[in-house]
Amino acid sequence: MELKLPFDPIKRANEVEKIVMRGNSRLYYRFRPAPYYGGIATADAIGCSFLCAYCWNYDKNLQPERFGKFYSPEAVSSNLLRIADKKSFSLFRITGSEPILGEVSLKHLIEVIKEIFEKKAWSKFVIETNGFILGHRNDLIKYLKFPNLRVRVAIKGVDEKSFESITGVKKDFFLYPIRAIKELQKRHIRAWPAVMKDLFNDSEIKSLKDILRKEGVKGDIELEKLERYPFVLNNMKKREITINRDF
Ligand code: SF4
């Protein structure tokens, strides 16, 4: 896929969803136990509405048509449940991509979540999202009503400028993920912001906190740590993104 930065994430989400969805099946390339959150059954999917310089799945999200295999919601949930049973995990997630690109991918995600909660009602499912589509289409949030659902929204920049250079997305869309969190919280869905601490100094994080408060988002920010793979550092260098020297 050709991609000129900065791009329109609505257009890109539509294009990518057409590639990574076939009927109700989505492209995935791996299922695995992961150590995060104390142990979580993890499905690695492909396809995103953003193209972050530090994405650890950069190549697959740049050219989603070149990777993976299509899996139905039933196949995804049974792979995840098998991993959870083997490792005694009660947490589940889909990562490496944006799980919500539009209505078709959301339907797939909801079916995966439903199947998991039907088999393991006490478990928890974490949606890791860039929050863009939920900010753009608040009407889709009503489908996320599950008591044990958690939504972690990655806030990529502390202002329009850093958002555009990190995500490759036009700066006008900076507030969409923040507004998604506000809407999720308003509907009593457990949601919180996460930010890559390594890229910002304390005063930048403080100014992001001020924006979150002003927009009506409650709670703390989760601080993420950058995985410094050589290709990640190289992609960041190309976009002239530096690591915070205080970190
Ligand atoms: S939002 Fe996440 S999955 Fe998408 S490009 Fe950025 S880091 Fe990768």
XYZ file of N, CA, C and O and ligand atoms in Angstrom, residues 47-52 54-58 61 96-98 129-130 154 156 167, ligand 1:
88
model
N -3.071 -4.789 10.750
C -3.859 -3.702 10.156
C -4.191 -2.606 11.139
O -4.755 -2.866 12.199
N -3.813 -1.364 10.799
C -4.047 -0.239 11.695
C -4.432 1.016 10.914
O -4.025 1.188 9.765
N -5.161 1.903 11.575
C -5.538 3.190 10.987
C -4.416 4.217 11.134
O -4.457 5.275 10.513
N -3.437 3.936 12.004
C -2.265 4.801 12.196
C -1.034 4.063 11.651
O -1.100 2.871 11.360
N 0.087 4.771 11.572
C 1.355 4.102 11.256
C 2.428 4.755 12.140
O 3.173 5.636 11.696
N 2.461 4.332 13.403
C 3.344 4.986 14.373
C 4.801 4.653 14.091
O 5.134 3.497 13.775
N 7.090 4.239 16.137
C 7.636 3.241 17.077
C 6.848 1.929 17.080
O 7.038 1.111 17.973
N 5.959 1.725 16.099
C 5.165 0.488 16.091
C 6.077 -0.728 15.973
O 6.884 -0.809 15.044
N 5.926 -1.699 16.883
C 6.769 -2.910 16.804
C 6.279 -3.849 15.712
O 6.930 -4.831 15.397
N 5.113 -3.497 15.114
C 4.561 -4.323 14.034
C 4.518 -3.513 12.739
O 3.617 -3.673 11.925
N 5.503 -2.627 12.572
C 5.486 -1.599 11.526
C 5.295 -2.186 10.119
O 4.409 -1.761 9.378
N 1.860 -3.585 9.483
C 0.806 -2.565 9.417
C 0.971 -1.641 8.209
O 0.005 -1.043 7.752
N -0.900 -5.696 18.432
C -0.089 -5.614 17.211
C -0.770 -4.854 16.090
O -0.214 -4.692 14.995
N -1.979 -4.385 16.348
C -2.798 -3.805 15.279
C -3.856 -2.926 15.932
O -3.874 -2.793 17.146
N -4.739 -2.367 15.112
C -5.906 -1.670 15.672
C -7.105 -2.622 15.554
O -7.510 -2.955 14.436
N -6.366 -0.203 22.018
C -6.786 0.543 20.825
C -6.102 1.905 20.741
O -5.702 2.454 21.769
N -6.026 2.432 19.520
C -5.552 3.824 19.398
C -6.729 4.798 19.575
O -6.541 6.009 19.544
N -4.274 4.137 23.664
C -2.928 4.705 23.525
C -3.041 6.118 22.970
O -3.553 6.328 21.864
N -1.060 8.990 21.507
C 0.256 8.930 20.857
C 1.094 10.189 21.012
O 2.315 10.123 20.959
N 2.359 9.433 14.701
C 1.387 8.502 14.087
C 1.381 8.515 12.563
O 0.895 7.564 11.951
S -1.623 2.527 16.833
Fe -0.503 0.776 17.688
S -0.710 -0.846 16.148
Fe -1.270 1.089 15.175
S 0.604 1.757 14.171
Fe 0.469 2.732 16.209
S 1.641 1.382 17.567
Fe 1.180 0.210 15.700
